PDB file of C-alpha atoms in Angstrom:
ATOM      1  CA  GLU A  19     120.722  13.545  99.412  1.00 92.00           C
ATOM      2  CA  MET A  20     118.046  14.485  96.553  1.00 93.00           C
ATOM      3  CA  GLN A  21     115.835  11.217  95.956  1.00 97.00           C
ATOM      4  CA  LEU A  22     112.962  10.707  93.754  1.00 98.00           C
ATOM      5  CA  LEU A  23     111.208   7.216  94.155  1.00 98.00           C
ATOM      6  CA  GLU A  24     108.865   6.170  91.703  1.00 98.00           C
ATOM      7  CA  SER A  25     106.087   3.494  92.490  1.00 97.00           C
ATOM      8  CA  GLY A  26     102.894   2.177  91.013  1.00 97.00           C
ATOM      9  CA  GLY A  27     104.247   0.509  87.813  1.00 97.00           C
ATOM     10  CA  GLY A  28     103.365  -2.981  86.215  1.00 97.00           C
ATOM     11  CA  LEU A  29     101.306  -4.755  84.130  1.00 98.00           C
ATOM     12  CA  VAL A  30      97.672  -3.651  82.973  1.00 98.00           C
ATOM     13  CA  GLN A  31      95.603  -4.452  80.111  1.00 98.00           C
ATOM     14  CA  PRO A  32      94.494  -2.145  77.375  1.00 98.00           C
ATOM     15  CA  GLY A  33      92.197   0.513  78.351  1.00 98.00           C
ATOM     16  CA  GLY A  34      92.906  -0.038  81.960  1.00 98.00           C
ATOM     17  CA  SER A  35      94.270   2.389  84.250  1.00 98.00           C
ATOM     18  CA  LEU A  36      97.291   3.165  86.448  1.00 98.00           C
ATOM     19  CA  ARG A  37      98.803   5.699  88.943  1.00 98.00           C
ATOM     20  CA  LEU A  38     102.182   6.248  89.451  1.00 98.00           C
ATOM     21  CA  SER A  39     103.545   8.008  92.334  1.00 98.00           C
ATOM     22  CA  CYS A  40     107.233   9.752  93.294  1.00 98.00           C
ATOM     23  CA  ALA A  41     108.143  10.597  96.606  1.00 98.00           C
ATOM     24  CA  ALA A  42     110.641  12.916  96.801  1.00 98.00           C
ATOM     25  CA  SER A  43     113.264  13.852  99.223  1.00 97.00           C
ATOM     26  CA  GLY A  44     116.285  15.890  99.793  1.00 96.00           C
ATOM     27  CA  PHE A  45     114.828  18.806  98.188  1.00 95.00           C
ATOM     28  CA  THR A  46     112.294  21.420  98.735  1.00 95.00           C
ATOM     29  CA  PHE A  47     109.915  19.637  96.777  1.00 97.00           C
ATOM     30  CA  SER A  48     107.064  22.967  96.762  1.00 97.00           C
ATOM     31  CA  SER A  49     110.108  24.832  95.079  1.00 95.00           C
ATOM     32  CA  PHE A  50     110.390  23.370  91.840  1.00 96.00           C
ATOM     33  CA  GLY A  51     108.472  22.109  89.051  1.00 97.00           C
ATOM     34  CA  MET A  52     108.278  18.367  88.180  1.00 98.00           C
ATOM     35  CA  SER A  53     107.922  16.351  84.963  1.00 98.00           C
ATOM     36  CA  TRP A  54     107.295  12.805  83.955  1.00 98.00           C
ATOM     37  CA  VAL A  55     109.308  11.335  81.099  1.00 98.00           C
ATOM     38  CA  ARG A  56     109.038   8.170  79.664  1.00 98.00           C
ATOM     39  CA  GLN A  57     111.176   5.769  77.316  1.00 98.00           C
ATOM     40  CA  VAL A  58     109.897   2.703  75.257  1.00 97.00           C
ATOM     41  CA  PRO A  59     112.497   0.221  76.060  1.00 92.00           C
ATOM     42  CA  GLY A  60     115.567   0.643  73.111  1.00 92.00           C
ATOM     43  CA  ARG A  61     114.252   3.743  71.859  1.00 96.00           C
ATOM     44  CA  GLY A  62     114.542   7.666  73.012  1.00 96.00           C
ATOM     45  CA  LEU A  63     113.279   9.799  75.783  1.00 98.00           C
ATOM     46  CA  GLU A  64     109.960  11.372  75.379  1.00 98.00           C
ATOM     47  CA  TRP A  65     108.606  14.260  78.334  1.00 98.00           C
ATOM     48  CA  VAL A  66     104.834  13.522  78.788  1.00 98.00           C
ATOM     49  CA  SER A  67     103.944  15.928  81.415  1.00 98.00           C
ATOM     50  CA  GLY A  68     104.835  18.685  83.662  1.00 98.00           C
ATOM     51  CA  ILE A  69     103.610  20.701  86.498  1.00 98.00           C
ATOM     52  CA  SER A  70     104.418  23.701  88.186  1.00 97.00           C
ATOM     53  CA  ALA A  71     105.695  24.226  91.592  1.00 96.00           C
ATOM     54  CA  SER A  72     102.373  25.316  93.137  1.00 96.00           C
ATOM     55  CA  GLY A  73     100.635  22.889  91.144  1.00 96.00           C
ATOM     56  CA  GLY A  74      98.583  25.713  89.224  1.00 96.00           C
ATOM     57  CA  ALA A  75      99.497  25.010  85.758  1.00 97.00           C
ATOM     58  CA  THR A  76      99.897  21.723  84.133  1.00 98.00           C
ATOM     59  CA  TYR A  77     101.269  20.648  80.946  1.00 98.00           C
ATOM     60  CA  TYR A  78     100.980  17.621  78.435  1.00 98.00           C
ATOM     61  CA  ALA A  79     102.297  15.807  75.575  1.00 97.00           C
ATOM     62  CA  ASP A  80      99.641  15.194  72.675  1.00 96.00           C
ATOM     63  CA  SER A  81      99.984  11.419  73.247  1.00 95.00           C
ATOM     64  CA  GLY A  82      98.469  11.652  76.460  1.00 95.00           C
ATOM     65  CA  LYS A  83      96.039  14.479  76.480  1.00 95.00           C
ATOM     66  CA  GLY A  84      92.504  13.848  78.024  1.00 96.00           C
ATOM     67  CA  ARG A  85      94.042  10.505  79.159  1.00 98.00           C
ATOM     68  CA  PHE A  86      96.870  11.358  81.628  1.00 98.00           C
ATOM     69  CA  THR A  87      96.893  13.754  84.663  1.00 98.00           C
ATOM     70  CA  ILE A  88      99.645  15.023  86.677  1.00 98.00           C
ATOM     71  CA  SER A  89      99.140  16.339  90.143  1.00 98.00           C
ATOM     72  CA  ARG A  90     101.086  17.020  93.417  1.00 98.00           C
ATOM     73  CA  ASP A  91     100.804  16.923  97.183  1.00 98.00           C
ATOM     74  CA  ASN A  92     103.308  19.188  98.416  1.00 98.00           C
ATOM     75  CA  SER A  93     102.433  18.662 101.786  1.00 97.00           C
ATOM     76  CA  LYS A  94     103.818  14.962 101.327  1.00 98.00           C
ATOM     77  CA  ALA A  95     106.130  15.964  98.772  1.00 98.00           C
ATOM     78  CA  THR A  96     104.817  13.709  96.196  1.00 98.00           C
ATOM     79  CA  LEU A  97     104.238  13.797  92.566  1.00 98.00           C
ATOM     80  CA  ASN A  98     101.413  11.704  91.240  1.00 98.00           C
ATOM     81  CA  PHE A  99     100.457  10.361  87.811  1.00 98.00           C
ATOM     82  CA  GLN A 100      96.890   8.982  86.689  1.00 98.00           C
ATOM     83  CA  MET A 101      96.927   6.831  83.359  1.00 98.00           C
ATOM     84  CA  ASN A 102      93.346   5.769  82.154  1.00 98.00           C
ATOM     85  CA  SER A 103      92.754   4.113  78.615  1.00 98.00           C
ATOM     86  CA  LEU A 104      96.332   2.828  78.599  1.00 98.00           C
ATOM     87  CA  ARG A 105      97.203   1.565  75.174  1.00 98.00           C
ATOM     88  CA  VAL A 106     100.115  -0.783  73.895  1.00 97.00           C
ATOM     89  CA  GLU A 107     102.037   2.044  72.758  1.00 97.00           C
ATOM     90  CA  ASP A 108     101.993   3.663  76.544  1.00 98.00           C
ATOM     91  CA  THR A 109     104.448   0.867  77.583  1.00 98.00           C
ATOM     92  CA  ALA A 110     107.822   2.531  78.665  1.00 98.00           C
ATOM     93  CA  VAL A 111     109.833   3.173  81.599  1.00 98.00           C
ATOM     94  CA  TYR A 112     108.203   6.527  83.492  1.00 98.00           C
ATOM     95  CA  TYR A 113     110.810   8.682  85.209  1.00 98.00           C
ATOM     96  CA  CYS A 114     110.042  11.274  87.414  1.00 98.00           C
ATOM     97  CA  VAL A 115     111.975  14.478  87.137  1.00 98.00           C
ATOM     98  CA  LYS A 116     112.676  17.345  88.959  1.00 97.00           C
ATOM     99  CA  GLU A 117     113.154  20.522  86.775  1.00 95.00           C
ATOM    100  CA  GLY A 118     116.101  22.386  87.069  1.00 87.00           C
ATOM    101  CA  ASP A 119     114.437  26.275  87.052  1.00 81.00           C
ATOM    102  CA  GLY A 120     118.166  27.476  86.921  1.00 82.00           C
ATOM    103  CA  HIS A 121     119.430  24.391  89.052  1.00 88.00           C
ATOM    104  CA  PRO A 122     120.733  20.801  88.058  1.00 92.00           C
ATOM    105  CA  PRO A 123     117.528  18.438  87.499  1.00 94.00           C
ATOM    106  CA  HIS A 124     117.241  15.252  88.726  1.00 97.00           C
ATOM    107  CA  TRP A 125     115.587  12.072  87.695  1.00 97.00           C
ATOM    108  CA  GLY A 126     114.541   9.156  89.201  1.00 98.00           C
ATOM    109  CA  LEU A 127     115.293   5.417  88.733  1.00 97.00           C
ATOM    110  CA  GLY A 128     111.851   4.849  86.888  1.00 97.00           C
ATOM    111  CA  THR A 129     109.029   2.549  86.755  1.00 98.00           C
ATOM    112  CA  LEU A 130     108.083   0.011  84.232  1.00 98.00           C
ATOM    113  CA  VAL A 131     104.696   0.309  82.609  1.00 98.00           C
ATOM    114  CA  THR A 132     103.941  -2.490  80.429  1.00 98.00           C
ATOM    115  CA  VAL A 133     100.237  -2.146  78.543  1.00 98.00           C
ATOM    116  CA  SER A 134      99.170  -5.866  77.181  1.00 97.00           C
ATOM    117  CA  SER A 135      96.795  -8.175  76.839  1.00 95.00           C
TER     118      SER A 135
ATOM    119  CA  ASP B   8     106.980  22.677  69.694  1.00 95.00           C
ATOM    120  CA  ILE B   9     110.864  23.003  69.806  1.00 97.00           C
ATOM    121  CA  GLN B  10     112.634  20.614  67.675  1.00 98.00           C
ATOM    122  CA  MET B  11     116.004  19.811  69.017  1.00 98.00           C
ATOM    123  CA  THR B  12     118.369  18.036  66.277  1.00 97.00           C
ATOM    124  CA  GLN B  13     121.353  16.201  67.547  1.00 97.00           C
ATOM    125  CA  SER B  14     124.205  15.106  65.224  1.00 97.00           C
ATOM    126  CA  PRO B  15     125.451  12.718  64.587  1.00 97.00           C
ATOM    127  CA  SER B  16     123.308  10.001  65.658  1.00 97.00           C
ATOM    128  CA  SER B  17     126.124   7.529  66.192  1.00 96.00           C
ATOM    129  CA  LEU B  18     129.603   7.960  66.676  1.00 95.00           C
ATOM    130  CA  SER B  19     133.061   5.308  66.772  1.00 96.00           C
ATOM    131  CA  ALA B  20     135.791   6.703  68.787  1.00 96.00           C
ATOM    132  CA  SER B  21     138.447   5.296  70.730  1.00 95.00           C
ATOM    133  CA  VAL B  22     139.623   5.727  74.364  1.00 95.00           C
ATOM    134  CA  GLY B  23     141.734   9.025  74.250  1.00 96.00           C
ATOM    135  CA  ASP B  24     139.858  10.802  71.663  1.00 96.00           C
ATOM    136  CA  ARG B  25     138.395  13.943  71.874  1.00 97.00           C
ATOM    137  CA  VAL B  26     134.468  14.076  70.924  1.00 97.00           C
ATOM    138  CA  THR B  27     132.174  16.749  69.825  1.00 98.00           C
ATOM    139  CA  ILE B  28     127.967  16.173  69.959  1.00 98.00           C
ATOM    140  CA  THR B  29     126.226  18.737  68.507  1.00 98.00           C
ATOM    141  CA  CYS B  30     122.407  20.154  69.029  1.00 98.00           C
ATOM    142  CA  ARG B  31     120.804  22.427  67.247  1.00 98.00           C
ATOM    143  CA  ALA B  32     117.174  23.970  68.660  1.00 98.00           C
ATOM    144  CA  SER B  33     114.372  24.935  66.067  1.00 98.00           C
ATOM    145  CA  GLN B  34     114.343  28.126  67.791  1.00 97.00           C
ATOM    146  CA  HIS B  35     115.882  30.283  70.336  1.00 97.00           C
ATOM    147  CA  ILE B  36     116.323  28.731  73.861  1.00 96.00           C
ATOM    148  CA  SER B  37     118.676  31.167  75.648  1.00 94.00           C
ATOM    149  CA  ASN B  38     120.712  28.540  77.734  1.00 94.00           C
ATOM    150  CA  TRP B  39     117.665  26.567  78.567  1.00 96.00           C
ATOM    151  CA  LEU B  40     119.607  23.216  77.749  1.00 97.00           C
ATOM    152  CA  ALA B  41     120.625  20.116  79.298  1.00 97.00           C
ATOM    153  CA  TRP B  42     122.885  16.961  78.256  1.00 98.00           C
ATOM    154  CA  TYR B  43     122.517  13.484  79.891  1.00 98.00           C
ATOM    155  CA  GLN B  44     124.172  10.554  79.189  1.00 98.00           C
ATOM    156  CA  GLN B  45     122.371   6.938  79.266  1.00 98.00           C
ATOM    157  CA  LYS B  46     123.835   3.607  79.772  1.00 97.00           C
ATOM    158  CA  PRO B  47     121.647   0.443  79.212  1.00 94.00           C
ATOM    159  CA  GLY B  48     119.121  -0.369  81.704  1.00 94.00           C
ATOM    160  CA  ARG B  49     120.039   2.774  83.679  1.00 96.00           C
ATOM    161  CA  ALA B  50     118.413   5.965  84.141  1.00 97.00           C
ATOM    162  CA  PRO B  51     119.950   9.125  82.391  1.00 97.00           C
ATOM    163  CA  GLN B  52     122.752  10.850  84.327  1.00 97.00           C
ATOM    164  CA  LEU B  53     123.060  14.758  84.086  1.00 97.00           C
ATOM    165  CA  LEU B  54     126.361  15.713  82.527  1.00 98.00           C
ATOM    166  CA  ILE B  55     125.814  19.539  81.819  1.00 97.00           C
ATOM    167  CA  TYR B  56     122.893  22.218  82.713  1.00 97.00           C
ATOM    168  CA  ALA B  57     122.223  25.613  81.842  1.00 96.00           C
ATOM    169  CA  ALA B  58     123.917  24.575  78.392  1.00 96.00           C
ATOM    170  CA  SER B  59     127.577  24.786  80.417  1.00 97.00           C
ATOM    171  CA  TYR B  60     127.475  24.271  83.829  1.00 97.00           C
ATOM    172  CA  LEU B  61     128.816  20.478  85.301  1.00 97.00           C
ATOM    173  CA  PRO B  62     126.871  19.198  88.269  1.00 95.00           C
ATOM    174  CA  ALA B  63     129.062  18.362  91.384  1.00 94.00           C
ATOM    175  CA  GLY B  64     130.757  15.028  90.918  1.00 94.00           C
ATOM    176  CA  VAL B  65     130.661  14.775  86.618  1.00 97.00           C
ATOM    177  CA  PRO B  66     134.103  14.366  85.502  1.00 97.00           C
ATOM    178  CA  SER B  67     135.967  17.652  84.206  1.00 97.00           C
ATOM    179  CA  ARG B  68     136.641  15.923  80.804  1.00 97.00           C
ATOM    180  CA  PHE B  69     132.592  16.464  79.888  1.00 98.00           C
ATOM    181  CA  SER B  70     132.001  20.660  78.984  1.00 98.00           C
ATOM    182  CA  GLY B  71     129.081  22.206  77.234  1.00 98.00           C
ATOM    183  CA  SER B  72     129.059  25.471  75.079  1.00 98.00           C
ATOM    184  CA  GLY B  73     126.668  27.379  73.223  1.00 97.00           C
ATOM    185  CA  SER B  74     123.739  29.692  73.522  1.00 96.00           C
ATOM    186  CA  GLY B  75     120.642  30.530  71.363  1.00 96.00           C
ATOM    187  CA  THR B  76     120.017  27.690  68.990  1.00 97.00           C
ATOM    188  CA  ASP B  77     123.112  25.893  68.833  1.00 98.00           C
ATOM    189  CA  PHE B  78     124.860  23.795  71.796  1.00 98.00           C
ATOM    190  CA  THR B  79     127.638  21.234  71.899  1.00 98.00           C
ATOM    191  CA  LEU B  80     128.869  18.271  74.174  1.00 98.00           C
ATOM    192  CA  THR B  81     132.563  18.088  73.873  1.00 98.00           C
ATOM    193  CA  ILE B  82     134.493  14.930  75.933  1.00 97.00           C
ATOM    194  CA  SER B  83     138.021  15.898  76.111  1.00 96.00           C
ATOM    195  CA  SER B  84     139.474  12.517  76.125  1.00 95.00           C
ATOM    196  CA  LEU B  85     137.122   9.813  75.943  1.00 96.00           C
ATOM    197  CA  GLN B  86     137.476   6.760  78.982  1.00 96.00           C
ATOM    198  CA  PRO B  87     135.898   3.303  78.726  1.00 95.00           C
ATOM    199  CA  GLU B  88     133.063   4.268  80.654  1.00 95.00           C
ATOM    200  CA  ASP B  89     131.732   7.188  78.489  1.00 96.00           C
ATOM    201  CA  PHE B  90     130.575   4.759  75.790  1.00 93.00           C
ATOM    202  CA  ALA B  91     127.101   5.277  76.385  1.00 97.00           C
ATOM    203  CA  THR B  92     123.990   7.428  74.453  1.00 98.00           C
ATOM    204  CA  TYR B  93     123.691  11.264  74.994  1.00 98.00           C
ATOM    205  CA  TYR B  94     120.606  13.187  74.553  1.00 98.00           C
ATOM    206  CA  CYS B  95     120.376  16.955  74.741  1.00 98.00           C
ATOM    207  CA  GLN B  96     117.115  18.444  76.204  1.00 98.00           C
ATOM    208  CA  GLN B  97     115.507  21.881  76.099  1.00 97.00           C
ATOM    209  CA  SER B  98     113.891  23.410  79.479  1.00 95.00           C
ATOM    210  CA  THR B  99     112.524  26.791  77.981  1.00 95.00           C
ATOM    211  CA  ALA B 100     108.917  26.031  77.135  1.00 94.00           C
ATOM    212  CA  PHE B 101     106.455  22.939  77.361  1.00 95.00           C
ATOM    213  CA  PRO B 102     106.603  20.404  75.691  1.00 96.00           C
ATOM    214  CA  ARG B 103     109.816  19.709  76.601  1.00 97.00           C
ATOM    215  CA  THR B 104     111.662  18.265  74.290  1.00 97.00           C
ATOM    216  CA  PHE B 105     114.761  16.210  73.555  1.00 98.00           C
ATOM    217  CA  GLY B 106     117.437  15.241  70.936  1.00 98.00           C
ATOM    218  CA  GLN B 107     116.965  11.899  69.404  1.00 97.00           C
ATOM    219  CA  GLY B 108     120.196  10.553  70.874  1.00 97.00           C
ATOM    220  CA  THR B 109     123.784  10.097  69.935  1.00 98.00           C
ATOM    221  CA  ARG B 110     125.402   6.218  70.417  1.00 97.00           C
ATOM    222  CA  LEU B 111     129.065   6.597  70.994  1.00 97.00           C
ATOM    223  CA  GLU B 112     130.508   3.526  70.255  1.00 94.00           C
ATOM    224  CA  ILE B 113     133.960   2.330  69.967  1.00 81.00           C
TER     225      ILE B 113
END
């Protein structure tokens, strides 16, 4: 069974940093692009960042450029997301997403990031 | 960026109704479109991928159609568990973009 398990969320002060991780299982991790999508409670879905299957290409929404870094370790089937200079408006549930690439995409259950003083 | 416009933004319906939600892309996206259902406090659940493909486990009352810029999600006969928010998402280009959501209410 395909699974994506996010971790690393929590409470952080404005200007602080947080590193999210996503442990993947049940599929060939190295064959699929991955993304992070977030959702402010009560609001819509916002794609934040993506990475190619090899890790050679990365993509960011304007909201996170220069502050967020996506990476992956295919040997460990793990997706990472380093978030620096966090703002109150980054408060959201962050979802790890396996890209479809012609197959069904798959989402994790999410991890809550709260940026507050 | 590709803009995804869903309509309606909210919809009132009854059990047994046939419901259609539309999603329009600001440029051609072939069939790189997915539909999601989300209930409060839960992660989005995939309903349709590649515009018209039903993943395993999704009831057959859900169907998707369209290609290019115009897409539809149809629920043939609403069930009580279908009252939720629905989103479309394009995956032909980065940044990935979502529709604003359609809230389906009783």
